mmCIF file of N, CA and C in Angstrom:
data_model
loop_
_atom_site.group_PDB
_atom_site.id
_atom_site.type_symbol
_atom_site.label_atom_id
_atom_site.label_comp_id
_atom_site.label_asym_id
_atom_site.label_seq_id
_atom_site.Cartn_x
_atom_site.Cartn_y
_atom_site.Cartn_z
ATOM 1 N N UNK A 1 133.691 66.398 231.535
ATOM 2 C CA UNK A 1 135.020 66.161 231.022
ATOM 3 C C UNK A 1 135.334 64.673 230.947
ATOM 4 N N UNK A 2 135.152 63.530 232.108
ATOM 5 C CA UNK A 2 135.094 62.716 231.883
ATOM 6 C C UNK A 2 134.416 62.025 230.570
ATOM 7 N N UNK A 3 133.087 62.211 230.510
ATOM 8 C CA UNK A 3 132.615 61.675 228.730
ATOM 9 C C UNK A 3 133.660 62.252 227.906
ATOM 10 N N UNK A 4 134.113 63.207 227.993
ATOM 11 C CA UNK A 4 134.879 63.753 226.465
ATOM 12 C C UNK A 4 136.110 63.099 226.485
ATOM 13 N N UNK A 5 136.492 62.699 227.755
ATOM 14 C CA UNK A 5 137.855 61.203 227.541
ATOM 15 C C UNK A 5 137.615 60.215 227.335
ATOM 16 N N UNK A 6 135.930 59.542 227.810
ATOM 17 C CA UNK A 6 135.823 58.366 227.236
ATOM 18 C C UNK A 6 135.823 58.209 225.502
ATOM 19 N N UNK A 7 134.707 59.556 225.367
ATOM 20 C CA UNK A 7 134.711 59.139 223.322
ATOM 21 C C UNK A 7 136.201 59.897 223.197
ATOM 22 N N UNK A 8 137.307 59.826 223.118
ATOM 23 C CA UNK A 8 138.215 59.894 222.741
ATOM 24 C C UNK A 8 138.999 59.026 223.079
ATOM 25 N N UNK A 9 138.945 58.121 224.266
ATOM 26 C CA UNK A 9 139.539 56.908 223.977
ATOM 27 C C UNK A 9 139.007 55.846 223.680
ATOM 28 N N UNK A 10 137.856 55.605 223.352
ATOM 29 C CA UNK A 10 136.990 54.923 222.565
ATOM 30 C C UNK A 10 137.736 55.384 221.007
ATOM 31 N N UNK A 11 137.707 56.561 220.621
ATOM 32 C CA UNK A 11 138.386 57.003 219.529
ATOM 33 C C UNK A 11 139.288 56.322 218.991
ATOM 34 N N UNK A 12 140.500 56.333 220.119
ATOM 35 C CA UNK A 12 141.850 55.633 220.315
ATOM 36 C C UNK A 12 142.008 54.458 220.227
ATOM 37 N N UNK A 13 140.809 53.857 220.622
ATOM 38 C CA UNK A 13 141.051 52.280 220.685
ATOM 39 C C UNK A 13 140.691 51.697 219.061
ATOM 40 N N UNK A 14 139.436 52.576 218.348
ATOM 41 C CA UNK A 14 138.808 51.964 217.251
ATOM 42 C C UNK A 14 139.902 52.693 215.848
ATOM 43 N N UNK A 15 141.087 53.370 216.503
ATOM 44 C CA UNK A 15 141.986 53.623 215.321
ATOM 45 C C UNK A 15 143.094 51.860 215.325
ATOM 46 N N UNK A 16 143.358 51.257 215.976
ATOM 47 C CA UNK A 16 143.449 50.369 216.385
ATOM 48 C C UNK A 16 142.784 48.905 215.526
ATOM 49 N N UNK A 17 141.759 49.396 215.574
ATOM 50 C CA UNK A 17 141.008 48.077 214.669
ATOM 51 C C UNK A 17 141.484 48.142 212.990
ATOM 52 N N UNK A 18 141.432 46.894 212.718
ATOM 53 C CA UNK A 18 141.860 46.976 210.810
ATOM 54 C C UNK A 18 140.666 46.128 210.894
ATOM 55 N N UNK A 19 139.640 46.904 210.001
ATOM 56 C CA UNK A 19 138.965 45.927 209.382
ATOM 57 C C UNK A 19 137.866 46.523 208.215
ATOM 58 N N UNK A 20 137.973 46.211 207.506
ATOM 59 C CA UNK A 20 137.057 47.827 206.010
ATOM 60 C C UNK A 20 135.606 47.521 206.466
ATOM 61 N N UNK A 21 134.674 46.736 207.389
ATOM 62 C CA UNK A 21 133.477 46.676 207.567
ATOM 63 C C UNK A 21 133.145 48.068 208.291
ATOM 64 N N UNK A 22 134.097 48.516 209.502
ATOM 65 C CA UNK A 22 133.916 49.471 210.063
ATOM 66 C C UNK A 22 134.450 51.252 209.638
ATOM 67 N N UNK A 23 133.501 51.893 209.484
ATOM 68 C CA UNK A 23 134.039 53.106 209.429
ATOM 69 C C UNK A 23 134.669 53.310 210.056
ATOM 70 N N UNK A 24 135.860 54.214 208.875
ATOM 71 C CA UNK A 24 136.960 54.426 209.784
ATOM 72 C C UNK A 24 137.123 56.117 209.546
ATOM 73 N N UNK A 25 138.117 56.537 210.637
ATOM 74 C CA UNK A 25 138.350 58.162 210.956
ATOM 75 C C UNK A 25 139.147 58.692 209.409
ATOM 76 N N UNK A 26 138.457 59.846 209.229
ATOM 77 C CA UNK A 26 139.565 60.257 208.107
ATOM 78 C C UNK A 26 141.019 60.448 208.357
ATOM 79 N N UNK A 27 141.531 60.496 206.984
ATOM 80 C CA UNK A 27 143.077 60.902 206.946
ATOM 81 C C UNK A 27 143.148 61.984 206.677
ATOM 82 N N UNK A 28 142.995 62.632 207.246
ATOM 83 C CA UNK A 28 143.235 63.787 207.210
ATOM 84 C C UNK A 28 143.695 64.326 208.675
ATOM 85 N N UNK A 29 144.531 65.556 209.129
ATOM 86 C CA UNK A 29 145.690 65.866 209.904
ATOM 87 C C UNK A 29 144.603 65.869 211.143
ATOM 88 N N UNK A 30 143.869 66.612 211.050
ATOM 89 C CA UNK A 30 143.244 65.991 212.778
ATOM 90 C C UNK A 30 142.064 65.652 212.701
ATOM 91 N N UNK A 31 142.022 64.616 213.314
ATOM 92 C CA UNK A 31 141.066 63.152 213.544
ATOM 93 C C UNK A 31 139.750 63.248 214.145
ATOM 94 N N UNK A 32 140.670 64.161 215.180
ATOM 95 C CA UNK A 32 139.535 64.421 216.245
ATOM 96 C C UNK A 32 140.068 65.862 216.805
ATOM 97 N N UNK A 33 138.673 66.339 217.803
ATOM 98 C CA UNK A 33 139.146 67.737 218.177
ATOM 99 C C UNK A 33 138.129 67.747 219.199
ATOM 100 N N UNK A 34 138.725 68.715 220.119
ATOM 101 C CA UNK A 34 137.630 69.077 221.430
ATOM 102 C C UNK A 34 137.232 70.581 221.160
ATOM 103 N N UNK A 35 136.158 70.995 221.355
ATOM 104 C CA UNK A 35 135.686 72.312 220.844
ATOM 105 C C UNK A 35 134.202 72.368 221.401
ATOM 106 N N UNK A 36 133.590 73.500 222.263
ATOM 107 C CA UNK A 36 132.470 73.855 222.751
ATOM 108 C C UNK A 36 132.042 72.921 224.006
ATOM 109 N N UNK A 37 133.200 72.539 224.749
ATOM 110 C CA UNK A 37 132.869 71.431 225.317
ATOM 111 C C UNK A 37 132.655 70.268 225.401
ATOM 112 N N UNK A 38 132.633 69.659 224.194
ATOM 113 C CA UNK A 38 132.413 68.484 223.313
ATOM 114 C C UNK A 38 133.857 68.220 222.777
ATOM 115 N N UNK A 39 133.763 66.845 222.134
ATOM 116 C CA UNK A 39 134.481 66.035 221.235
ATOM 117 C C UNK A 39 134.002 66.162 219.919
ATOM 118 N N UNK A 40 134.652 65.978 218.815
ATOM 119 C CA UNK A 40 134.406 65.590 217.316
ATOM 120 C C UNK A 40 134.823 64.659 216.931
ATOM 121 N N UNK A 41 134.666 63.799 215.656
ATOM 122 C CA UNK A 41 135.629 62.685 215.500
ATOM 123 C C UNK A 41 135.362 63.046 213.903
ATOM 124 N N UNK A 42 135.832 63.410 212.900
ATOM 125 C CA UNK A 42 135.879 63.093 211.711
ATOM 126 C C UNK A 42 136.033 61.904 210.995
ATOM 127 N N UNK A 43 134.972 61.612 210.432
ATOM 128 C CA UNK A 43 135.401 60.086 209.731
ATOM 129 C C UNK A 43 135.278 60.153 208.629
ATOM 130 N N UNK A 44 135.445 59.099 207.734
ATOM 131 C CA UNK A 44 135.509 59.067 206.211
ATOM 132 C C UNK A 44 134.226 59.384 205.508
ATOM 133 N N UNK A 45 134.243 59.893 204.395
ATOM 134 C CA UNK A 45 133.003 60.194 203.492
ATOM 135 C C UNK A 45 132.445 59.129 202.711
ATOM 136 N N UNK A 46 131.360 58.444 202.941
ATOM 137 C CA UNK A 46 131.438 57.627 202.118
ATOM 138 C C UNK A 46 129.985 57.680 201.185
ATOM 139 N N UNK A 47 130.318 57.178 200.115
ATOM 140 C CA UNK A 47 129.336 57.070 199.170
ATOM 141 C C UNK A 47 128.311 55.908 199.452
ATOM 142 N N UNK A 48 127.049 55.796 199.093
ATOM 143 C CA UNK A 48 126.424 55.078 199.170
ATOM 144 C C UNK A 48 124.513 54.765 200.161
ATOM 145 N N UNK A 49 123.807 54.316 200.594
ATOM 146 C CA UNK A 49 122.772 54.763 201.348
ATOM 147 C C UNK A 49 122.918 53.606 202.836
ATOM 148 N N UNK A 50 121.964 53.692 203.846
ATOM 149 C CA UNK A 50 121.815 53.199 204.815
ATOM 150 C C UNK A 50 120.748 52.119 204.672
ATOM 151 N N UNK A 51 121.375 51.232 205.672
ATOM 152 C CA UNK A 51 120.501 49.853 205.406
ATOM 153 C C UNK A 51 118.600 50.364 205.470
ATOM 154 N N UNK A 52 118.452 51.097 205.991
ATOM 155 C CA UNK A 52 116.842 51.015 206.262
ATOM 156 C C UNK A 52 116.929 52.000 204.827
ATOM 157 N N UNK A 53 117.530 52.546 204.159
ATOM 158 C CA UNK A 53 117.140 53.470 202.788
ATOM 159 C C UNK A 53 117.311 52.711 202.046
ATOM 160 N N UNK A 54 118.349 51.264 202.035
ATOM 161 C CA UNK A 54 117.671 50.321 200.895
ATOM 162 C C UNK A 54 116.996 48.816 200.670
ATOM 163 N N UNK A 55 116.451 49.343 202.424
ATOM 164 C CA UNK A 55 115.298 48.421 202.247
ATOM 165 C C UNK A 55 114.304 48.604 201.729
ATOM 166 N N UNK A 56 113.896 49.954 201.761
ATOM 167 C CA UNK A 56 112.745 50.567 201.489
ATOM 168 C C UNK A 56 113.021 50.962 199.874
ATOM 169 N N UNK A 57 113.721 51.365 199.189
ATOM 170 C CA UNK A 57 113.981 50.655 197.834
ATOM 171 C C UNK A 57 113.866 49.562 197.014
ATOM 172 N N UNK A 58 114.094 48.551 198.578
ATOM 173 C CA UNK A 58 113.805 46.795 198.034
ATOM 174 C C UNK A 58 112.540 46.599 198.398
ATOM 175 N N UNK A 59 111.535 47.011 198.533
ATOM 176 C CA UNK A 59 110.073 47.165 199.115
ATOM 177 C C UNK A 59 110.348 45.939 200.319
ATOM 178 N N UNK A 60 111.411 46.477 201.231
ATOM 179 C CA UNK A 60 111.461 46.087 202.738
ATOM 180 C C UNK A 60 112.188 44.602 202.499
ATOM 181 N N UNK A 61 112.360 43.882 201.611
ATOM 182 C CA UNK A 61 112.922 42.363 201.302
ATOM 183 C C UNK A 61 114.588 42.526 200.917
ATOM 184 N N UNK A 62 115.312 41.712 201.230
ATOM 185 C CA UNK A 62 116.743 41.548 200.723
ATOM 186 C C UNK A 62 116.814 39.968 200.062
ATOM 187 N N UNK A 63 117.734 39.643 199.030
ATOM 188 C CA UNK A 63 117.563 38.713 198.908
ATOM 189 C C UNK A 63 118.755 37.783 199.673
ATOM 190 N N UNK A 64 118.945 36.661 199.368
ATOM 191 C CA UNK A 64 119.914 36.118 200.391
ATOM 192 C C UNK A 64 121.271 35.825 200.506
ATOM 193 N N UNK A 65 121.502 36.534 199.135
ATOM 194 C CA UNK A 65 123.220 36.767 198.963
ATOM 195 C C UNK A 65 122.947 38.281 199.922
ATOM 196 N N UNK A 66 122.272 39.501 199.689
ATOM 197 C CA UNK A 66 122.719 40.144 200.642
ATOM 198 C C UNK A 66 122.505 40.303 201.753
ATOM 199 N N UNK A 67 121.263 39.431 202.327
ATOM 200 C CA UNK A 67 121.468 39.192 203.562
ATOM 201 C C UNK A 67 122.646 39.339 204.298
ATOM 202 N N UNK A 68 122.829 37.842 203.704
ATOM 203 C CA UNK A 68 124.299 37.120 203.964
ATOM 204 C C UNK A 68 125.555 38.059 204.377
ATOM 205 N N UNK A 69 125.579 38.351 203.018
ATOM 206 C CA UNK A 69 126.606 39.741 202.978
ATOM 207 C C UNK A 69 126.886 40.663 204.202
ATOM 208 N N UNK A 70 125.407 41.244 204.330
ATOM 209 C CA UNK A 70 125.382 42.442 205.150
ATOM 210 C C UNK A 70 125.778 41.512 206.652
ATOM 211 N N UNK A 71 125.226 41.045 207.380
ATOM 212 C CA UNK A 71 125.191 39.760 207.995
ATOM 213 C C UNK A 71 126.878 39.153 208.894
ATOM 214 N N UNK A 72 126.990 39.076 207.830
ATOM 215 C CA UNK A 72 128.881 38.702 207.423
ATOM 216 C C UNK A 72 129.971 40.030 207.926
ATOM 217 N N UNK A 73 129.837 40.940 207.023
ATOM 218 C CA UNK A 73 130.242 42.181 207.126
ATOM 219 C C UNK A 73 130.461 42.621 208.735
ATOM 220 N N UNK A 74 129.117 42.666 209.124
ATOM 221 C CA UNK A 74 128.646 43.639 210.051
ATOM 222 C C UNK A 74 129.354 42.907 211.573
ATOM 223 N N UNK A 75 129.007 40.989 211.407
ATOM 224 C CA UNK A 75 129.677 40.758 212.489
ATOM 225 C C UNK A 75 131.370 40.485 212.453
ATOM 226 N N UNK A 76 131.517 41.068 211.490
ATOM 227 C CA UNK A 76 133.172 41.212 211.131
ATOM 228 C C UNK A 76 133.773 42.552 212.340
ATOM 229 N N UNK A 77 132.954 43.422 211.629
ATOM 230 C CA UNK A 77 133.080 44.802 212.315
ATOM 231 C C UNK A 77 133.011 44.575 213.988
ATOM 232 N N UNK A 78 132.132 43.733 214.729
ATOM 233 C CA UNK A 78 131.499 43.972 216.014
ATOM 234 C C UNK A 78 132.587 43.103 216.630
ATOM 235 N N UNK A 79 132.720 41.959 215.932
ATOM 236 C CA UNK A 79 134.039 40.846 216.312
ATOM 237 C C UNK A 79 135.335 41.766 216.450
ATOM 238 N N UNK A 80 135.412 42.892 215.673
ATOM 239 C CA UNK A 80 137.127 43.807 215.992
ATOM 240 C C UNK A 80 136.481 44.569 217.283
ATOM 241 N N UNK A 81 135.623 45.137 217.297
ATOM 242 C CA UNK A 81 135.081 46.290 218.713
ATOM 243 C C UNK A 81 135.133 45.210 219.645
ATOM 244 N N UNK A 82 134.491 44.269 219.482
ATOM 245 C CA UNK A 82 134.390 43.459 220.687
ATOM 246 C C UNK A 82 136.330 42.933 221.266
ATOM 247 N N UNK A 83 136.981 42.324 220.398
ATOM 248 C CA UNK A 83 137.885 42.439 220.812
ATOM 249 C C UNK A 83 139.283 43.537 221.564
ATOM 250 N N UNK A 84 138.639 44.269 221.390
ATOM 251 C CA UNK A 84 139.005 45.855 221.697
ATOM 252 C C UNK A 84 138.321 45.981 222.765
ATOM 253 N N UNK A 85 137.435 45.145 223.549
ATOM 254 C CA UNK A 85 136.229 45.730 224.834
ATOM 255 C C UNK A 85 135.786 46.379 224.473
ATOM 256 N N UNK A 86 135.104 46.758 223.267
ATOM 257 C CA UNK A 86 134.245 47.822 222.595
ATOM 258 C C UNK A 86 132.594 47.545 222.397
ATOM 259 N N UNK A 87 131.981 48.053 222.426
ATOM 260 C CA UNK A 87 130.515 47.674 222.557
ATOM 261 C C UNK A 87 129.890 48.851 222.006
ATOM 262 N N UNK A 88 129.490 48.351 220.692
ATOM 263 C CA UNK A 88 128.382 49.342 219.996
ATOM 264 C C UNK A 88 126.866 50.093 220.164
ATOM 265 N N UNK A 89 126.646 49.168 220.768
ATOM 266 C CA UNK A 89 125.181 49.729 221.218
ATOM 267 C C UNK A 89 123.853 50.045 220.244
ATOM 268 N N UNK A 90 124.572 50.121 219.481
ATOM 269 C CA UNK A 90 123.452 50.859 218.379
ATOM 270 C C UNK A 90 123.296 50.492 217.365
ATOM 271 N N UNK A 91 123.573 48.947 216.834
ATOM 272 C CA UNK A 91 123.211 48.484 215.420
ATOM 273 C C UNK A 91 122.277 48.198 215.343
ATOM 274 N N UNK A 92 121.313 48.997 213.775
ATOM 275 C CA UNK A 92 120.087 49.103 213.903
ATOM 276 C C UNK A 92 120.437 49.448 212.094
ATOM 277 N N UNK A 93 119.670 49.420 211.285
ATOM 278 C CA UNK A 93 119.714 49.933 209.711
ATOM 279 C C UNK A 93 120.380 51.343 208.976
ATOM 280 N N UNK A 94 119.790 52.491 210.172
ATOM 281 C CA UNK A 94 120.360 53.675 209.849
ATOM 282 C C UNK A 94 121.787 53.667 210.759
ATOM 283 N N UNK A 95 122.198 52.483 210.978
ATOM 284 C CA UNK A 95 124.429 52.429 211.172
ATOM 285 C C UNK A 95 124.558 51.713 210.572
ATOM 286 N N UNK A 96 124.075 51.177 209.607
ATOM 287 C CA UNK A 96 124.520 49.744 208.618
ATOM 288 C C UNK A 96 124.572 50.577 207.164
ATOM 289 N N UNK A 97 125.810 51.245 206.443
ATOM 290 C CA UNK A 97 126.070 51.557 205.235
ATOM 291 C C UNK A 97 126.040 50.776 204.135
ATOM 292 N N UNK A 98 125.566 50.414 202.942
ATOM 293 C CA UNK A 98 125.723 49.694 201.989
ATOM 294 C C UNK A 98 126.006 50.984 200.728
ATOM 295 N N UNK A 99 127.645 50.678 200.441
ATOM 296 C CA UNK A 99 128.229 51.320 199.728
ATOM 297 C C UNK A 99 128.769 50.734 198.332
ATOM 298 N N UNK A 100 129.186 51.107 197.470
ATOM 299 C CA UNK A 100 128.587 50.419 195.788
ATOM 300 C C UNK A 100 129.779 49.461 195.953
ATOM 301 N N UNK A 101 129.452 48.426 195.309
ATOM 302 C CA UNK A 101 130.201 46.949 195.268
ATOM 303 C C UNK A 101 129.537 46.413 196.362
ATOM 304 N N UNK A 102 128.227 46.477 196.944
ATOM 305 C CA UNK A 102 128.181 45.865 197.970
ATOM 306 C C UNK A 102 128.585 45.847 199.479
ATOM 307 N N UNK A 103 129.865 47.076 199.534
ATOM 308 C CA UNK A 103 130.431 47.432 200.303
ATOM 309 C C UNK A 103 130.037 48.081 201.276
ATOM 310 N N UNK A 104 130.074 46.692 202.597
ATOM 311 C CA UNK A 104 129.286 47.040 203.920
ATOM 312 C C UNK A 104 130.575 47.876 204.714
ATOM 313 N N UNK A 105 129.692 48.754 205.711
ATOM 314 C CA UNK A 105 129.924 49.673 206.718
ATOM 315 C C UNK A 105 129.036 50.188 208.055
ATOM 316 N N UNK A 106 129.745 49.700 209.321
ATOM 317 C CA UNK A 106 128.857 49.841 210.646
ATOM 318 C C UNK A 106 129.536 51.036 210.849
ATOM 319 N N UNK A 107 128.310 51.982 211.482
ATOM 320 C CA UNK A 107 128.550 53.597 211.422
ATOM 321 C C UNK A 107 128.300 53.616 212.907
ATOM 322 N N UNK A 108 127.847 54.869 213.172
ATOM 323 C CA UNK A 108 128.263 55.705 214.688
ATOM 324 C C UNK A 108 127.899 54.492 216.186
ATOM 325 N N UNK A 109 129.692 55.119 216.238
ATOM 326 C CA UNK A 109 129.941 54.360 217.367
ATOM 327 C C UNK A 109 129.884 55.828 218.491
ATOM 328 N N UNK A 110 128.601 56.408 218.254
ATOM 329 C CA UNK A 110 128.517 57.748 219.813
ATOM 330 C C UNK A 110 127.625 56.998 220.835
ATOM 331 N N UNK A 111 127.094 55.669 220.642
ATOM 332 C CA UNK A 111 126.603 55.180 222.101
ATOM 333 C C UNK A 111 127.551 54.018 222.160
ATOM 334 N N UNK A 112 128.998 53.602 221.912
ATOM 335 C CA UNK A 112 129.512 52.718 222.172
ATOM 336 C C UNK A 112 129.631 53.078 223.642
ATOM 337 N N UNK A 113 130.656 51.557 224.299
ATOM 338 C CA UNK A 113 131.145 51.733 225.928
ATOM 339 C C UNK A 113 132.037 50.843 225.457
ATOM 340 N N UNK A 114 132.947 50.913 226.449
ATOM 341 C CA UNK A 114 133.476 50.086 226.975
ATOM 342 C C UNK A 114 133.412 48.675 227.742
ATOM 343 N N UNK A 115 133.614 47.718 227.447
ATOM 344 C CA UNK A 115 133.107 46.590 228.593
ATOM 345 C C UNK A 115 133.153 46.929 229.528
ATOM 346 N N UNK A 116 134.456 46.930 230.169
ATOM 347 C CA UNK A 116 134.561 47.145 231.629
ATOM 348 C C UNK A 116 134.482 48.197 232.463
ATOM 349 N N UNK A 117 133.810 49.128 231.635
ATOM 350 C CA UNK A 117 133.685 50.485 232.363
ATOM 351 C C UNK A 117 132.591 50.193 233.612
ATOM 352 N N UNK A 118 133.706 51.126 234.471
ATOM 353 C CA UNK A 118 132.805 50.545 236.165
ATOM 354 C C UNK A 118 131.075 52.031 236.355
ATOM 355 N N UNK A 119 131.763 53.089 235.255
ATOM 356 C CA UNK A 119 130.642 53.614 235.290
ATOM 357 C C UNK A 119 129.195 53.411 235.178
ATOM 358 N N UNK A 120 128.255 54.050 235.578
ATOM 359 C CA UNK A 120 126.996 53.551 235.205
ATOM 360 C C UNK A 120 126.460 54.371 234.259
ATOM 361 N N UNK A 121 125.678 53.904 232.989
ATOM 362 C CA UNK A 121 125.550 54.641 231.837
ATOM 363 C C UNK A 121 124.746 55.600 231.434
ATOM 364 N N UNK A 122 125.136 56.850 231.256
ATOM 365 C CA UNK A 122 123.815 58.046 231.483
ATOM 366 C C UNK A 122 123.057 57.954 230.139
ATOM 367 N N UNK A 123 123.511 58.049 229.082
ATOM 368 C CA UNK A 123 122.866 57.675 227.847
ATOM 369 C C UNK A 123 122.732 56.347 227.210
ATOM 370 N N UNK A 124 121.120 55.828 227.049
ATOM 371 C CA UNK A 124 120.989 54.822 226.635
ATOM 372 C C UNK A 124 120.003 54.986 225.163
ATOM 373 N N UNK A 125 120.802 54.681 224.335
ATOM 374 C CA UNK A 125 119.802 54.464 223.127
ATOM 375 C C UNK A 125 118.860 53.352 223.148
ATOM 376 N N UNK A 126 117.950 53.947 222.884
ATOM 377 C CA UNK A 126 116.913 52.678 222.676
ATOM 378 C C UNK A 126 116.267 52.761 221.135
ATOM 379 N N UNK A 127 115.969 51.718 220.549
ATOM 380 C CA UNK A 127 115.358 51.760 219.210
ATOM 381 C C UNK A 127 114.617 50.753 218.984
ATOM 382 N N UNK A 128 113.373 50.974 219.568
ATOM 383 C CA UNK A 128 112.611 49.850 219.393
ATOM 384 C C UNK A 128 112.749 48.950 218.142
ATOM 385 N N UNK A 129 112.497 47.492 218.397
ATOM 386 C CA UNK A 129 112.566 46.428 217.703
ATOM 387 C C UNK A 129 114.425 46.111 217.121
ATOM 388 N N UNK A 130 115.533 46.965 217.691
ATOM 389 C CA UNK A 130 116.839 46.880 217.702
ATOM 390 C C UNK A 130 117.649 46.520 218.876
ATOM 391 N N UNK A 131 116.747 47.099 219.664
ATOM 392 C CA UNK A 131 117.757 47.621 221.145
ATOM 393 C C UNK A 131 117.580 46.279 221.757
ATOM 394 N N UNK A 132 118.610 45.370 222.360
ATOM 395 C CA UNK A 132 118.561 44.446 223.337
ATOM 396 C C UNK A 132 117.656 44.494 224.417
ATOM 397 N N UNK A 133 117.174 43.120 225.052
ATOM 398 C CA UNK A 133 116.220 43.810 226.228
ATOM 399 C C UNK A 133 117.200 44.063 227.413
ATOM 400 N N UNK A 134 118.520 43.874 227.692
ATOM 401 C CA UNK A 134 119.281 44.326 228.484
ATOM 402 C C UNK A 134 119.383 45.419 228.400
ATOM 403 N N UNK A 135 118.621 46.277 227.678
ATOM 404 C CA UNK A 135 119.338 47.999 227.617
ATOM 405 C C UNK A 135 118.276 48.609 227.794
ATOM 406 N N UNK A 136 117.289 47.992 228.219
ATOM 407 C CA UNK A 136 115.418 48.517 229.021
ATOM 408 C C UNK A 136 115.762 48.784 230.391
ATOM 409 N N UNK A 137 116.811 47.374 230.915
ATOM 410 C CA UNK A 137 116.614 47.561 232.201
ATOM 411 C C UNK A 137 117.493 48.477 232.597
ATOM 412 N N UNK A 138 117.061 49.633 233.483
ATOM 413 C CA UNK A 138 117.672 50.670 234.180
ATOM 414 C C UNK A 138 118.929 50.323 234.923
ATOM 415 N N UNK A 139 118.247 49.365 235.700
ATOM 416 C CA UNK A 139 118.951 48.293 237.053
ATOM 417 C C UNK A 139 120.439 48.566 236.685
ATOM 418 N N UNK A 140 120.677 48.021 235.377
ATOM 419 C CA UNK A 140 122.128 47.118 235.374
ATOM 420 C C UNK A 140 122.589 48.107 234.793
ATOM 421 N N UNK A 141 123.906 47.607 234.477
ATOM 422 C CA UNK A 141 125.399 49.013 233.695
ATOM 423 C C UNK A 141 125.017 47.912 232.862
ATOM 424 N N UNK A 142 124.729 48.334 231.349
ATOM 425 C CA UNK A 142 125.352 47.523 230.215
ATOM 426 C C UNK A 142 126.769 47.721 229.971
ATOM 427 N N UNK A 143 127.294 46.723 229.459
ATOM 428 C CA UNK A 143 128.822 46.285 229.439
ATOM 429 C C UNK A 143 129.085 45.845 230.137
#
């Protein structure tokens, strides 16, 4: 029960953020819902593919306007979580949306934390060649 209050006020906090880099929850009447023991969060539909689906379209190269772009975007998005004590955990290609106009989007925030959470963290994503080396070591609470 505790996890199902944290991703819901994790929820709470990232309705909070204004910023179009980050996916945001749909508008539609409920947002979120608890059901089977779990949390849900509905978010927006969006058109478009994931950074590692158009790299591999670009035979693995970007050029350096979208670098840039994506780059730009993305630490737009992490700069609002972070100010929120929010911590993503998981930016890696398949959470990086590139939607038509260029239009960047950082996706699932289900391994975010909290900074200051005094808990110690039972789920750790790891993704090789993404994952920080702070999130190898067992030892420490990330955040």
């Amino acid at each position: 029960m505790k996890r199902i209050k944290c991703f819901l006020c994790l929820f709470l906090l990232m309705l909070l953020i204004n910023t179009p880099a980050l996916a945001k929850s749909s508008k539609i009447s409920f947002e979120f819902f608890e059901e089977n023991n779990t949390a849900y969060i509905v978010m927006e539909l969006l058109d478009g593919v994931s950074l590692g689906e158009y790299l591999k379209e670009c035979g693995g190269k970007l050029d350096k306007d979208s670098s840039i772009n994506i780059v730009v975007e993305v630490s737009k998005a992490l700069s609002s979580l972070h100010e929120k004590g929010i911590i993503h955990c998981d930016v890696a290609p398949d959470n990086i949306f590139i939607c038509p106009n260029n239009v960047i989007k950082l996706l699932d925030l289900g391994a975010a934390k909290l900074a200051d959470a005094e808990e110690k963290v039972i789920d750790i994503v790891l993704k090789p060649g993404y994952s920080p080396p702070e999130q190898y070591d067992k030892s420490k609470n990330i955040g």
